[in-house]
Short mmCIF file of C-alpha atoms in Angstrom, two decimals:
data_model
loop_
_atom_site.label_atom_id
_atom_site.label_comp_id
_atom_site.label_asym_id
_atom_site.label_seq_id
_atom_site.Cartn_x
_atom_site.Cartn_y
_atom_site.Cartn_z
CA MET N 22 -33.42 -48.15 14.33
CA ARG N 23 -31.66 -44.67 14.20
CA THR N 24 -33.36 -41.57 15.27
CA ALA N 25 -33.44 -38.32 13.27
CA SER N 26 -30.19 -36.25 13.20
CA PRO N 27 -29.75 -33.62 16.15
CA GLN N 28 -30.43 -30.36 15.39
CA ALA N 29 -27.43 -27.71 14.64
CA PRO N 30 -27.62 -26.29 18.49
CA LEU N 31 -27.30 -29.49 19.81
CA LEU N 32 -24.13 -30.14 16.73
CA PHE N 33 -22.50 -27.06 17.82
CA ARG N 34 -22.87 -27.28 21.87
CA ALA N 35 -21.18 -30.84 21.27
CA LEU N 36 -18.50 -29.36 19.19
CA LYS N 37 -17.97 -25.63 20.92
CA PRO N 38 -14.68 -24.96 21.51
CA ARG N 39 -12.99 -23.74 24.96
CA ALA N 40 -13.12 -20.24 25.05
CA ALA N 41 -9.28 -19.63 25.87
CA ARG N 42 -8.94 -21.86 22.76
CA ALA N 43 -11.23 -20.35 20.55
CA PHE N 44 -9.96 -16.25 21.85
CA LEU N 45 -6.45 -17.27 21.24
CA SER N 46 -7.27 -18.65 17.65
CA VAL N 47 -9.10 -15.87 16.85
CA PHE N 48 -6.59 -13.29 18.28
CA GLY N 49 -3.72 -15.02 16.11
CA ILE N 50 -6.00 -15.10 12.85
CA SER N 51 -6.69 -11.36 13.20
CA ALA N 52 -2.76 -10.16 14.00
CA ALA N 53 -2.29 -12.16 10.82
CA ALA N 54 -5.11 -10.33 8.53
CA LEU N 55 -4.01 -6.93 9.99
CA LEU N 56 -0.31 -7.61 9.19
CA VAL N 57 -1.39 -8.59 5.58
CA LEU N 58 -4.11 -5.64 5.05
CA ILE N 59 -1.11 -3.04 6.66
CA LEU N 60 1.38 -4.41 4.16
CA VAL N 61 -1.34 -3.80 1.28
CA ALA N 62 -2.34 -0.44 2.39
CA ALA N 63 1.45 0.21 2.78
CA ARG N 64 1.56 -0.55 -1.07
CA ARG N 65 -1.48 1.33 -1.50
CA SER N 66 -0.32 4.68 0.01
CA LEU N 67 3.10 3.70 -2.36
CA GLU N 68 0.90 3.59 -5.28
CA THR N 69 -0.81 6.71 -4.45
CA GLY N 70 2.06 8.62 -4.15
CA VAL N 71 3.86 7.40 -7.58
CA VAL N 72 0.19 8.29 -9.24
CA ALA N 73 -0.11 11.64 -8.15
CA MET N 74 3.49 12.54 -8.95
CA ALA N 75 3.43 10.98 -12.34
CA GLY N 76 -0.20 11.05 -13.00
CA SER N 77 -0.67 15.12 -12.32
CA ARG N 78 -3.82 15.95 -13.78
CA ASP N 79 -1.98 19.15 -15.50
CA VAL N 80 0.63 16.74 -17.45
CA ASP N 81 -0.81 15.36 -20.57
CA LEU N 82 3.18 13.92 -22.13
CA TRP N 83 6.09 13.31 -20.25
CA ILE N 84 9.69 14.18 -22.66
CA VAL N 85 12.09 11.78 -21.45
CA PRO N 86 15.45 10.79 -22.24
CA ARG N 87 15.94 7.79 -24.58
CA GLY N 88 15.74 4.85 -22.21
CA THR N 89 13.88 6.49 -19.46
CA ASP N 90 10.59 5.80 -18.91
CA ASN N 91 9.66 6.63 -15.43
CA LEU N 92 9.86 8.83 -12.09
CA ILE N 93 11.51 6.89 -9.77
CA ARG N 94 15.14 6.01 -11.45
CA THR N 95 16.34 7.96 -14.71
CA SER N 96 19.09 7.74 -16.71
CA GLY N 97 20.74 10.69 -18.73
CA SER N 98 18.97 14.04 -18.58
CA LEU N 99 17.99 16.64 -21.43
CA PRO N 100 19.16 19.75 -22.79
CA ALA N 101 18.09 23.13 -21.40
CA PRO N 102 16.23 24.42 -24.46
CA THR N 103 13.95 20.84 -24.85
CA ALA N 104 11.04 22.50 -23.37
CA LYS N 105 11.75 25.43 -25.56
CA ALA N 106 11.96 23.78 -28.73
CA ALA N 107 8.46 21.75 -27.27
CA ARG N 108 6.86 24.69 -27.02
CA ALA N 109 7.25 25.36 -30.79
CA ILE N 110 5.24 22.29 -31.63
CA ALA N 111 2.04 22.29 -32.83
CA GLY N 112 -0.72 21.47 -30.34
CA VAL N 113 1.90 21.71 -27.24
CA ALA N 114 -0.15 24.90 -25.28
CA ARG N 115 2.49 25.03 -22.77
CA ALA N 116 5.89 22.66 -21.93
CA ASP N 117 7.70 23.08 -18.49
CA PRO N 118 11.00 21.98 -17.37
CA VAL N 119 11.24 19.11 -14.11
CA LEU N 120 14.98 18.39 -12.64
CA ARG N 121 15.08 15.11 -10.77
CA THR N 122 17.45 14.94 -7.97
CA PHE N 123 18.12 13.58 -4.49
CA LEU N 124 18.59 16.60 -2.20
CA THR N 125 19.70 16.48 1.38
CA VAL N 126 17.44 18.87 4.04
CA GLU N 127 19.31 19.46 7.40
CA THR N 128 18.06 21.81 10.45
CA GLY N 129 20.43 23.67 12.14
CA GLY N 130 20.72 24.04 15.75
CA ARG N 131 22.72 21.88 18.65
CA GLU N 132 20.94 18.77 17.31
CA PRO N 133 20.58 18.87 13.15
CA ARG N 134 18.84 16.55 11.88
CA ARG N 135 19.57 14.89 8.01
CA LEU N 136 17.62 13.46 5.40
CA THR N 137 18.26 12.73 1.65
CA LEU N 138 15.10 13.25 -0.32
CA LEU N 139 13.93 12.85 -3.91
CA ALA N 140 13.50 16.18 -5.23
CA LEU N 141 11.54 17.87 -7.91
CA GLY N 142 12.58 21.27 -9.14
CA VAL N 143 9.32 23.04 -11.13
CA ARG N 144 8.98 26.70 -12.56
CA GLY N 145 7.75 28.92 -10.37
CA PRO N 146 4.94 28.84 -8.35
CA ASP N 147 2.80 27.58 -10.82
CA GLY N 148 4.95 25.40 -12.90
CA LEU N 149 3.25 21.67 -14.38
CA ALA N 150 4.25 18.87 -12.18
CA GLY N 151 4.67 20.49 -8.69
CA PRO N 152 3.45 19.22 -5.53
CA PRO N 153 -0.28 17.09 -6.13
CA GLU N 154 -1.36 18.15 -2.55
CA LEU N 155 -1.05 20.92 -0.35
CA ILE N 156 -1.80 20.34 3.46
CA ALA N 157 -0.37 23.97 4.63
CA GLY N 158 1.45 26.79 3.17
CA ARG N 159 1.98 27.00 -0.51
CA ARG N 160 4.47 26.10 -3.14
CA PRO N 161 7.53 27.04 -3.54
CA SER N 162 8.51 30.38 -5.55
CA GLY N 163 12.14 31.86 -5.37
CA PRO N 164 15.40 30.16 -4.77
CA VAL N 165 15.33 29.86 -1.04
CA GLU N 166 11.89 28.55 -0.48
CA VAL N 167 11.36 24.40 -0.50
CA ALA N 168 7.84 22.73 0.19
CA LEU N 169 8.41 19.35 1.85
CA ASP N 170 6.03 16.40 2.24
CA ARG N 171 4.72 16.30 5.84
CA ALA N 172 6.66 12.65 6.92
CA ALA N 173 10.07 14.19 5.89
CA ALA N 174 9.00 17.18 8.12
CA PHE N 175 8.11 15.16 10.56
CA ARG N 176 11.62 13.29 10.45
CA LEU N 177 13.58 16.89 10.76
CA GLY N 178 11.03 18.25 13.30
CA VAL N 179 10.04 21.30 11.11
CA ARG N 180 7.40 23.19 10.64
CA LEU N 181 5.79 25.44 7.92
CA GLY N 182 7.80 28.78 7.93
CA ASP N 183 10.93 27.07 9.51
CA PRO N 184 14.49 27.79 8.31
CA VAL N 185 16.55 24.45 6.37
CA PHE N 186 19.38 24.29 4.34
CA ALA N 187 18.33 22.65 1.46
CA ALA N 188 22.10 21.15 -0.34
CA GLY N 189 23.74 23.21 1.95
CA ARG N 190 21.99 26.74 1.05
CA PRO N 191 19.68 28.17 3.70
CA SER N 192 15.88 27.96 2.54
CA VAL N 193 12.35 28.46 4.15
CA VAL N 194 9.85 25.75 4.36
CA VAL N 195 6.70 27.52 2.56
CA GLY N 196 4.72 24.27 2.26
CA LEU N 197 3.69 20.87 3.08
CA THR N 198 2.50 18.23 1.29
CA ARG N 199 1.07 14.98 1.31
CA ARG N 200 0.58 11.88 -1.20
CA THR N 201 4.43 12.68 -1.72
CA ASN N 202 5.52 9.49 0.64
CA LEU N 203 7.53 6.59 -1.07
CA LEU N 204 7.97 4.88 2.16
CA ALA N 205 11.66 4.79 1.35
CA THR N 206 12.14 8.04 0.59
CA GLN N 207 9.66 11.30 0.62
CA LEU N 208 9.74 14.29 -1.86
CA VAL N 209 11.08 17.69 -1.55
CA PHE N 210 10.22 20.83 -4.17
CA PHE N 211 11.79 23.47 -5.03
CA ASP N 212 11.67 26.47 -7.61
CA LEU N 213 14.55 25.88 -10.91
CA ALA N 214 15.19 29.68 -10.10
CA ALA N 215 17.48 27.80 -7.77
CA VAL N 216 19.12 26.13 -10.95
CA ASP N 217 21.30 27.65 -13.53
CA ASP N 218 19.01 28.27 -16.84
CA LEU N 219 21.47 26.55 -18.71
CA ALA N 220 21.66 22.97 -16.66
CA PRO N 221 20.36 19.98 -17.84
CA VAL N 222 16.96 18.54 -16.65
CA SER N 223 15.39 15.39 -16.01
CA PHE N 224 12.29 15.68 -18.02
CA VAL N 225 9.86 18.12 -19.96
CA ALA N 226 6.05 17.96 -18.39
CA VAL N 227 3.66 18.71 -21.55
CA ARG N 228 -0.29 19.83 -21.09
CA LEU N 229 -1.52 19.76 -25.05
CA ALA N 230 -3.97 22.25 -26.59
CA PRO N 231 -7.71 21.28 -25.89
CA THR N 232 -8.08 19.80 -29.94
CA ALA N 233 -4.46 18.51 -30.21
CA ASP N 234 -4.25 14.48 -31.02
CA ALA N 235 -1.16 13.14 -28.48
CA ALA N 236 -0.52 10.59 -31.22
CA SER N 237 0.72 13.12 -33.75
CA VAL N 238 1.91 15.46 -30.89
CA VAL N 239 4.26 12.90 -29.67
CA ARG N 240 5.56 11.69 -33.14
CA LEU N 241 5.93 15.33 -33.94
CA LEU N 242 7.66 15.57 -30.74
CA GLU N 243 10.41 12.46 -31.13
CA ARG N 244 10.89 14.02 -34.70
CA ALA N 245 11.88 17.36 -33.60
CA LEU N 246 13.86 16.38 -30.33
CA PRO N 247 16.63 13.83 -31.09
CA GLY N 248 17.69 11.70 -28.16
CA THR N 249 14.28 12.10 -26.78
CA GLU N 250 11.17 10.25 -26.14
CA ALA N 251 7.46 11.36 -25.22
CA LEU N 252 5.10 9.46 -23.34
CA THR N 253 1.74 9.40 -22.40
CA ARG N 254 0.30 10.44 -18.82
CA GLU N 255 -0.80 6.94 -18.44
CA ASP N 256 2.22 5.02 -19.75
CA PHE N 257 4.27 6.77 -17.85
CA VAL N 258 2.45 6.13 -14.69
CA LYS N 259 2.39 2.29 -15.64
CA ALA N 260 6.31 2.76 -15.72
CA SER N 261 6.19 4.32 -12.51
CA LEU N 262 4.24 1.88 -10.57
CA LYS N 263 6.06 -0.75 -12.05
CA GLU N 264 9.66 0.71 -10.96
CA ALA N 265 8.65 1.87 -7.60
CA THR N 266 7.08 -1.95 -6.91
CA SER N 267 8.70 -4.20 -7.99
CA GLY N 268 10.67 -4.73 -4.94
CA PHE N 269 8.01 -4.33 -2.88
CA ARG N 270 5.99 -7.42 -4.73
CA PRO N 271 8.34 -10.53 -3.39
CA LEU N 272 7.84 -9.40 -0.16
CA PHE N 273 3.92 -8.89 -0.29
CA ILE N 274 3.74 -11.93 -1.77
CA LEU N 275 5.46 -13.59 0.73
CA VAL N 276 3.78 -12.03 3.84
CA SER N 277 0.02 -12.17 2.51
CA GLY N 278 1.35 -16.71 1.92
CA LEU N 279 2.58 -16.49 5.70
CA GLY N 280 -0.91 -14.88 7.18
CA LEU N 281 -3.04 -17.24 5.36
CA ALA N 282 -0.77 -20.32 6.09
CA VAL N 283 -0.95 -19.00 9.71
CA ALA N 284 -4.93 -18.84 9.57
CA THR N 285 -4.95 -22.17 8.30
CA ALA N 286 -2.94 -23.56 11.07
CA LEU N 287 -4.21 -22.07 14.75
CA VAL N 288 -7.75 -23.32 12.94
CA ALA N 289 -6.52 -26.55 12.43
CA LEU N 290 -5.04 -26.90 15.69
CA LEU N 291 -7.81 -25.74 17.39
CA LEU N 292 -10.05 -28.23 15.71
CA GLN N 293 -7.67 -30.96 16.25
CA GLY N 294 -7.81 -30.33 20.17
CA LEU N 295 -11.58 -29.86 20.21
CA VAL N 296 -12.24 -33.48 18.06
CA GLU N 297 -9.55 -34.92 20.90
CA ASP N 298 -11.71 -33.18 23.57
CA ARG N 299 -15.01 -34.28 22.44
CA ARG N 300 -14.61 -37.60 21.28
CA PRO N 301 -17.38 -38.75 23.72
CA ASP N 302 -19.88 -36.10 23.01
CA VAL N 303 -19.60 -36.56 19.17
CA ALA N 304 -19.45 -40.49 19.79
CA VAL N 305 -23.04 -39.69 21.83
CA LEU N 306 -24.62 -37.99 18.59
CA LEU N 307 -23.11 -40.75 16.48
CA THR N 308 -24.90 -43.25 18.70
CA MET N 309 -27.87 -41.33 18.40
CA GLY N 310 -28.37 -41.54 14.61
CA SER N 311 -26.36 -38.58 13.50
CA PRO N 312 -24.92 -39.45 10.43
CA PRO N 313 -21.33 -38.18 10.14
CA ALA N 314 -22.10 -35.78 7.50
CA PRO N 315 -23.89 -32.77 9.32
CA LEU N 316 -20.79 -33.17 12.57
CA ALA N 317 -18.48 -32.85 9.47
CA GLY N 318 -20.36 -30.01 8.41
CA ALA N 319 -20.29 -28.19 12.10
CA LEU N 320 -16.56 -28.70 12.31
CA VAL N 321 -16.30 -26.64 9.06
CA LEU N 322 -18.24 -24.18 9.74
CA HIS N 323 -16.87 -23.59 13.29
CA ALA N 324 -13.47 -22.99 11.36
CA ALA N 325 -15.16 -20.93 8.86
CA LEU N 326 -16.41 -18.61 12.22
CA LEU N 327 -13.43 -18.32 13.69
CA ALA N 328 -11.31 -17.51 10.71
CA GLY N 329 -13.87 -14.97 9.51
CA THR N 330 -14.29 -13.48 13.16
CA GLY N 331 -10.32 -12.90 13.50
CA SER N 332 -10.67 -11.25 9.76
CA VAL N 333 -13.11 -9.00 10.78
CA ALA N 334 -11.21 -8.17 14.12
CA GLY N 335 -8.28 -7.64 12.38
CA ALA N 336 -9.78 -5.34 9.43
CA ALA N 337 -11.24 -3.08 12.21
CA LEU N 338 -7.80 -2.52 13.55
CA VAL N 339 -6.61 -1.23 10.31
CA PRO N 340 -8.26 1.95 10.35
CA LEU N 341 -7.73 2.72 13.83
CA LEU N 342 -4.02 2.03 13.01
CA ALA N 343 -4.05 4.25 10.23
CA PHE N 344 -5.73 7.70 12.27
CA ALA N 345 -3.28 7.40 15.04
CA LEU N 346 0.03 6.79 12.62
CA ASP N 347 -1.47 9.87 10.82
CA ARG N 348 -2.29 11.87 13.95
CA LEU N 349 0.94 10.86 15.67
CA VAL N 350 3.43 9.25 13.41
CA PRO N 351 2.52 10.48 10.18
CA THR N 352 6.00 8.70 8.58
CA VAL N 353 3.72 5.25 7.31
CA GLU N 354 0.82 6.30 5.48
CA LEU N 355 -1.78 3.53 5.29
CA SER N 356 -4.06 4.13 2.12
CA THR N 357 -7.01 1.46 3.45
CA ARG N 358 -10.20 0.27 1.49
CA ALA N 359 -12.91 -1.43 2.07
CA ALA N 360 -12.51 -3.93 -0.76
CA ASP N 361 -9.33 -5.00 0.57
CA ALA N 362 -10.91 -5.83 4.11
CA LEU N 363 -13.39 -8.03 1.97
CA VAL N 364 -10.71 -9.88 -0.11
CA VAL N 365 -8.98 -10.49 3.07
CA LEU N 366 -11.62 -11.75 4.79
CA VAL N 367 -12.94 -14.25 2.01
CA LEU N 368 -9.33 -15.86 1.45
CA PHE N 369 -8.68 -15.88 5.09
CA THR N 370 -12.14 -17.80 5.99
CA ILE N 371 -11.92 -20.53 3.18
CA ALA N 372 -8.30 -20.97 4.70
CA GLY N 373 -10.14 -21.64 8.29
CA ALA N 374 -12.37 -23.53 6.48
CA LEU N 375 -9.72 -25.79 4.98
CA GLY N 376 -8.15 -26.01 8.42
CA GLY N 377 -11.21 -27.42 9.10
CA LEU N 378 -10.92 -30.20 6.79
CA VAL N 379 -7.68 -31.75 8.53
CA PRO N 380 -9.13 -32.80 11.61
CA LEU N 381 -12.37 -34.24 9.57
CA ALA N 382 -10.50 -37.95 9.49
CA ARG N 383 -10.19 -38.09 13.40
CA LEU N 384 -14.13 -37.25 13.46
CA LEU N 385 -15.20 -39.63 10.98
CA HIS N 386 -13.39 -42.44 12.42
CA ILE N 387 -14.76 -42.29 15.74
CA GLU N 388 -16.88 -45.14 16.74
CA PRO N 389 -20.28 -44.94 18.60
CA VAL N 390 -19.14 -47.14 21.12
CA GLU N 391 -16.97 -44.82 22.72
CA ALA N 392 -20.13 -42.78 24.16
CA PHE N 393 -19.95 -46.22 26.85
CA ARG N 394 -16.54 -45.98 27.73
CA PRO N 395 -15.67 -44.87 31.08
#
C-alpha cells in the first residue's frame, strides 16, 4: 500500500538543481530580460521625444503642406505668408511659422567635431513649438544663437556658452534641451530671424482661442489656405509616432521573441539535466508513493522560479544602467516604467514554466525500480 505523498520540502530537495547550473541559467535569463527591457526603454524614449515635439501643449493645430502629416518626414513647404493668413481666421489666437530642416553643427579648434542634426526654426524666444524642456540656459533669440539637445552637445563636446558653426554660420550655444533625442539624430533649435522672412516654411503652429471649436477652425483654414491641411495635435502626434517607430518595430519584435526563446531554452536545458541527474532521487519518491503530478508540478514551479528570478535581476539592472548612461553617456536615453518590467517578468515566467514542461516526459517515465539499481 502506498504511503502519503511527500511534502513540498522533500520534493524541492530532490529536484534542487546544482548551484552552478542554476546560477548560469538565472544569469542568462537576466541578460535576456535586460536586453528586452533596454530595447523597450529606448523605444519609449524615442516616443517621448516625438510626443514632446509634435504634441507640444502650446500648439492646438498644425498647418502642413498637403501630403504631409508628421514631423519626422515632410514633403513640400508652405509660403511665408501662410502664418499671417492663418492669423486672420476666426478662432485662431496665434499662428507661428516653423521650419524643419537638417543643420550641420560643427565645432572649431584643431580637432573639430561635426554632426548633422534635425533642426527646428521657431519665431523668437517665445515662438510656438520651441524646445519642450530646457535643462540649462534659455531659448535662442536672434540669428547667432542655438539650443542643442544635451546628447548632441555631449557628442560635439560643447557646453553652454561655447561657440559653434551652424550651417557655416558662427553661433553660440545658449540652451541645452532634453526630450529631444530621436536616437538616430538629435534636435537643434534656432531662431527664424536667421532665415529670410520671405523663405518658405515647413509648418505653421496654431493656438486656438479658448472658445474656438477645433473642427470648425480646421475647415476654415483648409478653405482659406489652398494646398494645405490642418491637423489636430493628436492626429499629428499619432502620424509622427508611426513614422518614427516604423523601422524600430520589427527589431523590437525580433529581439523580444529571441529573448523569450532564450529564456525558455535555458530553463528547459537546466531542467533536462536536473531530471537526468536526479533520476534515482525521483525514483525513490515514486517508490515512497508520491504520484507523478506533484513531482511534475514541483518541476514546473522550479522552472517558473528560475525564470522569475532572472527576470527580476534583469529588471533591477535597467534603472541602474539608465542612471549611469544619463550621467556618463547621455547619447542614449532610457525611459523606464515599472509596468514594462512587470510585463517582462510575467512573460519570462510563463516562458520558463513552459520550458519546464519539456523534461516532464522523461520524469513521468522514470520507473520506481530505478531506486534499487546500484
